[in-house]
Coordinates of C-alpha atoms in Angstrom, one line a residue:
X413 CA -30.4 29.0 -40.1
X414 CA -29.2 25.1 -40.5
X415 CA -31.4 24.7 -37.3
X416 CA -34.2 26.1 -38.3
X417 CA -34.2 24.7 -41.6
X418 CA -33.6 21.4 -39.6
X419 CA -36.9 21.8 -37.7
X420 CA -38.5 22.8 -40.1
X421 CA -38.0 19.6 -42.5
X422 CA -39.0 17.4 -39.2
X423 CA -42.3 19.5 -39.5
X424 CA -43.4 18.5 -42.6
X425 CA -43.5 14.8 -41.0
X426 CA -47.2 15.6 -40.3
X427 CA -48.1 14.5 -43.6
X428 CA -47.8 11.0 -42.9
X429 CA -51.1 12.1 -41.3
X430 CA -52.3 10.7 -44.5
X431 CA -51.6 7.1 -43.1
X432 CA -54.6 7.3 -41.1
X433 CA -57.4 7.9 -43.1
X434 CA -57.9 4.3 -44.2
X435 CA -57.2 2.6 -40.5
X436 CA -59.9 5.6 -39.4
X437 CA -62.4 5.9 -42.1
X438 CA -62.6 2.6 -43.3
X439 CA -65.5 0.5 -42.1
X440 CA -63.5 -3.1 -42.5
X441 CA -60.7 -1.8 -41.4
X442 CA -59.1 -4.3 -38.9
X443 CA -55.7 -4.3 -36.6
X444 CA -53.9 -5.7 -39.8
X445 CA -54.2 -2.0 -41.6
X446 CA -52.7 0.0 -37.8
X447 CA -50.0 -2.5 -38.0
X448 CA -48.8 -1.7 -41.5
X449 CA -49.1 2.1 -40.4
X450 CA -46.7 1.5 -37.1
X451 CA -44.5 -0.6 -39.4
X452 CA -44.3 2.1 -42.3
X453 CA -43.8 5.3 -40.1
X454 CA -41.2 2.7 -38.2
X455 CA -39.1 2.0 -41.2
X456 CA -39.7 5.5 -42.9
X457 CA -38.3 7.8 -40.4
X458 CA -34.6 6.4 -40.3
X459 CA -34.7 6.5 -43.7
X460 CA -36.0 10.4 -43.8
X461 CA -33.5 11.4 -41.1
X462 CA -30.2 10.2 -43.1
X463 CA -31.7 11.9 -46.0
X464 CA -30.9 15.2 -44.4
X465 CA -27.9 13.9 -42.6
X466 CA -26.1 12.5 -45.3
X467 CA -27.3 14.0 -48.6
X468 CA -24.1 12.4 -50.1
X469 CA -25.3 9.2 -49.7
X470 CA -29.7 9.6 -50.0
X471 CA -30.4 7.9 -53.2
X472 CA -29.2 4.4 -51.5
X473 CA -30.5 4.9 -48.0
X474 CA -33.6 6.8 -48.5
X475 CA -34.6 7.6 -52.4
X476 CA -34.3 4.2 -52.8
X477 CA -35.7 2.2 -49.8
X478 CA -39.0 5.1 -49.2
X479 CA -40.0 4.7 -53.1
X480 CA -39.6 1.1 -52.3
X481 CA -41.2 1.2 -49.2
X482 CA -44.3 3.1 -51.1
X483 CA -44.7 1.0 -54.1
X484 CA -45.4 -2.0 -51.3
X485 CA -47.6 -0.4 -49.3
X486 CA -49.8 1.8 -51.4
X487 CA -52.0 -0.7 -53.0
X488 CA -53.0 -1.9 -49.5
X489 CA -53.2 1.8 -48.1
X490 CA -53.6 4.8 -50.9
X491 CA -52.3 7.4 -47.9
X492 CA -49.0 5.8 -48.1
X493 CA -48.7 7.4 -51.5
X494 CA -47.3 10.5 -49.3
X495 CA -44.3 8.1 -49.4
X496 CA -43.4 9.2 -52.9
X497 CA -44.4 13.0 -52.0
X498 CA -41.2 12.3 -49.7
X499 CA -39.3 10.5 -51.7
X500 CA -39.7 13.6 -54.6
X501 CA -38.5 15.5 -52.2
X502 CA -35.4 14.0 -51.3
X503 CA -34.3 13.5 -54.7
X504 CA -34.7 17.1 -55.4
X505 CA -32.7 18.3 -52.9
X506 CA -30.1 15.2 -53.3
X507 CA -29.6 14.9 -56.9
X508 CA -28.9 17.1 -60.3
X509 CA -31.9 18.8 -61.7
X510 CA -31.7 15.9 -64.7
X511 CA -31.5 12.9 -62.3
X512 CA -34.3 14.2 -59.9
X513 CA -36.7 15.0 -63.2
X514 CA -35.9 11.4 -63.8
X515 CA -36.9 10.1 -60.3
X516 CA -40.0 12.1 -60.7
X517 CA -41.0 9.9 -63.8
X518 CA -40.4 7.0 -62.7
X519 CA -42.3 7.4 -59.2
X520 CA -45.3 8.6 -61.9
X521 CA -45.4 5.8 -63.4
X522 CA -45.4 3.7 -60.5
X523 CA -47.7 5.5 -58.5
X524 CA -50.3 5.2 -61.3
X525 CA -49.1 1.2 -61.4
X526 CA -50.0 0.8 -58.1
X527 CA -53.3 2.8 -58.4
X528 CA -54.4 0.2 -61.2
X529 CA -53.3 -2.7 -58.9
X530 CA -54.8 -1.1 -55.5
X531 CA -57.4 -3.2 -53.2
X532 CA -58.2 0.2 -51.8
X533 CA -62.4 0.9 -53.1
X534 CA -62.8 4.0 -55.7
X535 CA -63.2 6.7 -54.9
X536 CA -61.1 6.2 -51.4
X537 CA -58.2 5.4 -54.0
X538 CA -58.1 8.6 -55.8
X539 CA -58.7 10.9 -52.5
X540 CA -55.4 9.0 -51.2
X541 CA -53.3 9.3 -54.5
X542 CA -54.1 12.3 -57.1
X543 CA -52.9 14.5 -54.6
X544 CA -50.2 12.8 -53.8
X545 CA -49.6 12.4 -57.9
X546 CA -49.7 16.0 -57.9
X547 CA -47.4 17.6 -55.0
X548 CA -44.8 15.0 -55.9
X549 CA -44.1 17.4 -59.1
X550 CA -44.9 20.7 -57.0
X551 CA -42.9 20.0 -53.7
X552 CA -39.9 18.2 -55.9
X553 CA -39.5 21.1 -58.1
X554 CA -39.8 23.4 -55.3
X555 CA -36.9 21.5 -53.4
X556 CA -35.0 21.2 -57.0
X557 CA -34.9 25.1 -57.1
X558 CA -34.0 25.3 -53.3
X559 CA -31.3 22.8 -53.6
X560 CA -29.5 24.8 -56.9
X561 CA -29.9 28.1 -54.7
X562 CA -27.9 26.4 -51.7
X563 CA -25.4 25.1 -53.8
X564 CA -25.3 28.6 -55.5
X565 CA -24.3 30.2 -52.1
X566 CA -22.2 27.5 -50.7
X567 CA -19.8 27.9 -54.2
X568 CA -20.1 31.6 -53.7
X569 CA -19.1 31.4 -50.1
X570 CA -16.2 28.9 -51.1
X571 CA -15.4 31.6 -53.8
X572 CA -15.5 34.3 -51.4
X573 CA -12.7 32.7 -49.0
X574 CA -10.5 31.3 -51.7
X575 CA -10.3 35.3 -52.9
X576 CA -10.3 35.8 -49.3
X577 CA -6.9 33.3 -49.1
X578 CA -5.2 34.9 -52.1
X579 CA -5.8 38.4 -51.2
X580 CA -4.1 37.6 -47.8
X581 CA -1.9 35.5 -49.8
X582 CA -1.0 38.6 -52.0
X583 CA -1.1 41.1 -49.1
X584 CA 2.0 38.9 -47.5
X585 CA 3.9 38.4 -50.7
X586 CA 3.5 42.2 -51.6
X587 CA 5.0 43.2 -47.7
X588 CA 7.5 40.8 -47.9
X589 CA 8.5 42.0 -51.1
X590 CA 8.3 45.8 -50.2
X591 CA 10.2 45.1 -46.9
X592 CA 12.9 43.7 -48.8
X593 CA 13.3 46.4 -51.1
X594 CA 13.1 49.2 -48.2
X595 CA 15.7 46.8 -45.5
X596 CA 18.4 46.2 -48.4
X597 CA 19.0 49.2 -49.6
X598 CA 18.8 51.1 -46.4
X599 CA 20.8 48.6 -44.5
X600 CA 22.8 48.9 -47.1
X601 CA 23.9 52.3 -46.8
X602 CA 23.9 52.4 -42.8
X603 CA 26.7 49.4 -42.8
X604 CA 29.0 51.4 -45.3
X605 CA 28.3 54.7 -43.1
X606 CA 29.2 53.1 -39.9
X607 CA 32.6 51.5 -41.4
X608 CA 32.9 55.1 -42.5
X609 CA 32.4 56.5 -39.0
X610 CA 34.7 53.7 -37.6
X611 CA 37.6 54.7 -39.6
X612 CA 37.2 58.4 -39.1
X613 CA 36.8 58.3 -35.7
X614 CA 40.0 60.2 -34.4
X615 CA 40.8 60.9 -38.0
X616 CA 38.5 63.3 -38.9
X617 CA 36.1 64.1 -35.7
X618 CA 34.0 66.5 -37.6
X619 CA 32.8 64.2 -41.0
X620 CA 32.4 61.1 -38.6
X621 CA 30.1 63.2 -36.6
X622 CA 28.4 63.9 -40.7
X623 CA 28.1 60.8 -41.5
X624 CA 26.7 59.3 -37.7
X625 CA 23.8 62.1 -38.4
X626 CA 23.4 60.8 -42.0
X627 CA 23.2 56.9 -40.5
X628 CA 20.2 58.4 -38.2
X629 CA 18.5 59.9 -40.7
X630 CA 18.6 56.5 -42.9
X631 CA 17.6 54.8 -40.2
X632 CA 14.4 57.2 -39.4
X633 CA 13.4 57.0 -43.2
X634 CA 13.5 53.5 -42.9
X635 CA 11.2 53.5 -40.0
X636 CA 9.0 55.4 -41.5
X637 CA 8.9 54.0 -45.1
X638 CA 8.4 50.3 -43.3
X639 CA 5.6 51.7 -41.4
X640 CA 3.7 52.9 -44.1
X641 CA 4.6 49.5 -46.0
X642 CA 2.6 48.0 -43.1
X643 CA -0.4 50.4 -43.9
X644 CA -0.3 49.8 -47.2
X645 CA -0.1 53.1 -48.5
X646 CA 3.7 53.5 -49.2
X647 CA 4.2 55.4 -52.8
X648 CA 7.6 55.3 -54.1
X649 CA 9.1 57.6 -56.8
X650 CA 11.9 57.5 -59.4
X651 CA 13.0 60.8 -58.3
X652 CA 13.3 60.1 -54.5
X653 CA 14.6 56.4 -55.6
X654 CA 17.5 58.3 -57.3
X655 CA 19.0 60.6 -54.9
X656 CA 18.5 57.9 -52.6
X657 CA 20.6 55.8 -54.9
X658 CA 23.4 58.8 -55.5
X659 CA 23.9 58.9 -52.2
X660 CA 24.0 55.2 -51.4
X661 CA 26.6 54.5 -53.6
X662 CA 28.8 57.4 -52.9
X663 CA 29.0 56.1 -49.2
X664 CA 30.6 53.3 -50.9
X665 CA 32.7 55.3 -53.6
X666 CA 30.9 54.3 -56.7
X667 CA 30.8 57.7 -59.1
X668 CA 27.7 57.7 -60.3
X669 CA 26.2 59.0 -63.7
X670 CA 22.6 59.5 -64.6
X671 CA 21.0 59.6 -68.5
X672 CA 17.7 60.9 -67.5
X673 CA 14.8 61.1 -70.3
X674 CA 12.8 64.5 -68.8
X675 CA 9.8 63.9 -71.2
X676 CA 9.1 61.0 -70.3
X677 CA 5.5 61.0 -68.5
X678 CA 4.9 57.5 -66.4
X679 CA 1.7 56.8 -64.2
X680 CA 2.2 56.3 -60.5
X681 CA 1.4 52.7 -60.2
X682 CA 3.9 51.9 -63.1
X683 CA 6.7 54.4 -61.5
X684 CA 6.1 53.0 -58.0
X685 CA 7.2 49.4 -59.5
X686 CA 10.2 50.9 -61.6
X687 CA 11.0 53.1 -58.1
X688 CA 10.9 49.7 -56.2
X689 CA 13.3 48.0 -59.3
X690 CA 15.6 50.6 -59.5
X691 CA 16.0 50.7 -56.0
X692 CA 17.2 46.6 -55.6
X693 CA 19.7 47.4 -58.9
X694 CA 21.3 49.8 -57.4
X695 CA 21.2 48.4 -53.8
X696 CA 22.9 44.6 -55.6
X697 CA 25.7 47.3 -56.9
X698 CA 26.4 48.6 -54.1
X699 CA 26.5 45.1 -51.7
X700 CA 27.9 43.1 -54.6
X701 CA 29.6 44.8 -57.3
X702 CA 32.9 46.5 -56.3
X703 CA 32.3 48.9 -58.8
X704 CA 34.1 52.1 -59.5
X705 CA 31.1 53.6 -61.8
X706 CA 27.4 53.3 -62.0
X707 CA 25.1 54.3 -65.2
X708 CA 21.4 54.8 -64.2
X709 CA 19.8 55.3 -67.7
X710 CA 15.6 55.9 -68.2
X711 CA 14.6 56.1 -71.8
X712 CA 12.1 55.0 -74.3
X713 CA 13.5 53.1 -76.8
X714 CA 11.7 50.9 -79.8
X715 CA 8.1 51.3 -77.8
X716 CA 9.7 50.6 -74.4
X717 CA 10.2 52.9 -71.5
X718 CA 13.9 51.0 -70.6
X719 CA 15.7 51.6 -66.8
X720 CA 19.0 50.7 -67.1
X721 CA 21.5 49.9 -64.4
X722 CA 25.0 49.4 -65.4
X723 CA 28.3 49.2 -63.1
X724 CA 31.7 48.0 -63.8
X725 CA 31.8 45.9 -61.2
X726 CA 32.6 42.1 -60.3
X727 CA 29.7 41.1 -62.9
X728 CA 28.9 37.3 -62.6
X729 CA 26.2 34.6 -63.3
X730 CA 24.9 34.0 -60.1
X731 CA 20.9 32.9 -60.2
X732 CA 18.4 35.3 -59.0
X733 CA 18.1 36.3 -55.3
X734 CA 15.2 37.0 -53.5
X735 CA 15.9 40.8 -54.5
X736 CA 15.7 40.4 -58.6
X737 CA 12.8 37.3 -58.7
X738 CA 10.8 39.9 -56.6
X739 CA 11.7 42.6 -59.3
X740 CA 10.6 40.4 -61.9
X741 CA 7.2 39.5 -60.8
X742 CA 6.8 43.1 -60.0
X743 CA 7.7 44.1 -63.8
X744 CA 6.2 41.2 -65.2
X745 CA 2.7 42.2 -63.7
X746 CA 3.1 45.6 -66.1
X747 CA 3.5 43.0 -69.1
X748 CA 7.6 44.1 -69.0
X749 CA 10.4 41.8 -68.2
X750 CA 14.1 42.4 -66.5
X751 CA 17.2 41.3 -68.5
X752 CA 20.6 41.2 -67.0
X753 CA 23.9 40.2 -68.4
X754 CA 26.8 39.9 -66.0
X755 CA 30.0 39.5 -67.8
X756 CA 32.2 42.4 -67.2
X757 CA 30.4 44.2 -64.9
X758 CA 26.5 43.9 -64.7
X759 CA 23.8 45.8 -66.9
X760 CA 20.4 45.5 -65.8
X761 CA 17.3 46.4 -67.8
X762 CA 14.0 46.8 -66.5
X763 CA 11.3 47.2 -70.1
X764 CA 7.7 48.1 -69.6
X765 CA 6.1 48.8 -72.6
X766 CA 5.2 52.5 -73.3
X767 CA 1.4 52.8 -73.3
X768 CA 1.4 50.6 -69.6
X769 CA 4.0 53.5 -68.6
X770 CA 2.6 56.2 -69.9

């Protein structure tokens, strides 16, 4: 298209066509008059060919320099008016809608200046110039339009891949983020097993053989859950986040209690988030806490639907990880937040407002 549209603009150089009719027509014409038509179409086609180049820089090396170029020559030669037909043109294309209207006065005015000062005989003055007069307004209005409509599509295509960038953008933060989640807590749960497994062996041949089959079927759901990460289509639930939980801390002897709000109705995209949250709570309790007890809570309280995770564990007031600043963007996206005070032992509470929930 840029090659065609390339071509096409050296095409329209056939107007300059209009340089011959006095050196051809003109009885007293003399070798004076084809010199000044060599010299113009010598100095005008540099000019026209950075125009298109460099459109950054066209009002100084060709706007300029052809209007210029014009206002000298036409009073000798009224085809040379053709020279502000180009010089419309340019402008149009070059500068803002205002500032090429402007350009289009001005070379009106000076057009019909050098029309009044022309040594060119009537009518031969007005056969070289009205037209010109008149396609300077049609063919710079015409470029004015076509200019706005490339400059339209080159900000929509710059649009398009900046979307293009932040999806992608998204897309990694969102698998990093889910990967996490899935890793930790699984992980999790197959490190306490196989120090389980390593102290029964010999002890108790039949639970270590348990708990080996429990550390492959962790493993498998891992697998499987990363995969579908990967695709994208990876739903988690509360429900399937709690048992999970249950019986990830009682690999690690945390007793764990649940205060479960039945009623409550919550959309899919909201519980996948809370799933995700309560999954990294209860996966920090079991890698960090040295608990003995662990209160999972889910309630609506005061126009929030609240999941609480509380242990009486180590507690502390260690910054976020990479675990609980993914948990709050994730929360903070519903419009909730995630408070946590670690004193004696932790308490962490993830709020979403009701109506996002339900």
């Amino acid at each position: 298209m840029r090659t065609s549209g390339m071509l096409s603009r050296w095409g329209h150089l056939i107007y300059l066509v209009n340089l011959l009719w006095l050196p051809v027509f003109s009885p007293t014409a003399t070798w004076v008059d084809w010199t000044l038509v060599a010299v113009v179409v010598v100095l005008f086609l540099p000019m026209y060919a950075v125009a298109w180049q460099r459109p950054d820089r066209a009002r100084w090396t060709s706007t300029v320099p052809t209007v210029l170029l014009g206002a000298l020559v036409t009073p000798f030669n009224s085809g040379a008016a053709v020279l502000f037909v180009y010089a419309a043109a340019i402008a149009g294309f070059t500068e803002s809608r205002r500032a090429a209207l402007r350009w289009f006065i001005g070379m009106t005015a000076l057009l019909s200046a050098c029309s009044v000062y022309s040594t060119v005989p009537l009518p031969w003055r007005m056969y070289g110039m009205l037209p010109s007069l008149i396609l300077l307004w049609l063919i710079g209005s015409f470029q004015i339009e076509w200019a706005e409509r490339e400059r339209a599509q080159a900000d929509l295509r710059l649009r398009n891949a900046r979307v293009e960038h932040l999806a992608t953008l998204a897309e990694r933060q969102r698998i990093a983020r889910d990967l996490h989640d899935l890793l930790g807590q699984s992980l999790t749960a197959i490190t306490m097993r196989a120090q389980l497994v390593n102290g029964l062996i010999g002890v108790d041949g039949e639970r270590a053989r348990g708990e080996a089959a429990e550390i492959e079927r962790t493993s498998r759901a891992a697998l499987t859950e990363i995969r579908a990460v990967v695709s994208g289509w990876r739903q988690a639930t509360l429900e399937g986040e709690l048992e999970s939980a249950r019986n990830t801390l009682a690999s690690t002897g945390v007793e764990v209690t649940v205060q479960w709000d039945a009623e409550v109705s919550i959309v899919d995209s909201t519980e996948h988030e809370l799933a995700l949250a309560l999954r990294e709570a209860t996966t920090n309790v079991a890698r960090h806490a040295s608990a003995r007890t662990c209160h999972i809570g889910l309630e609506v309280v005061q126009g929030e639907l609240r999941l609480v995770v509380a242990d009486d564990g180590v507690g502390g007031k260690a910054p976020d990880g990479n675990g609980l600043s993914g948990m709050r963007e994730r929360i903070s996206a519903l419009g909730g937040e995630v408070r946590r005070i670690g004193a004696a032992g932790t308490t962490v509470t993830i709020a979403v407002p009701v109506e996002v929930a339900a």
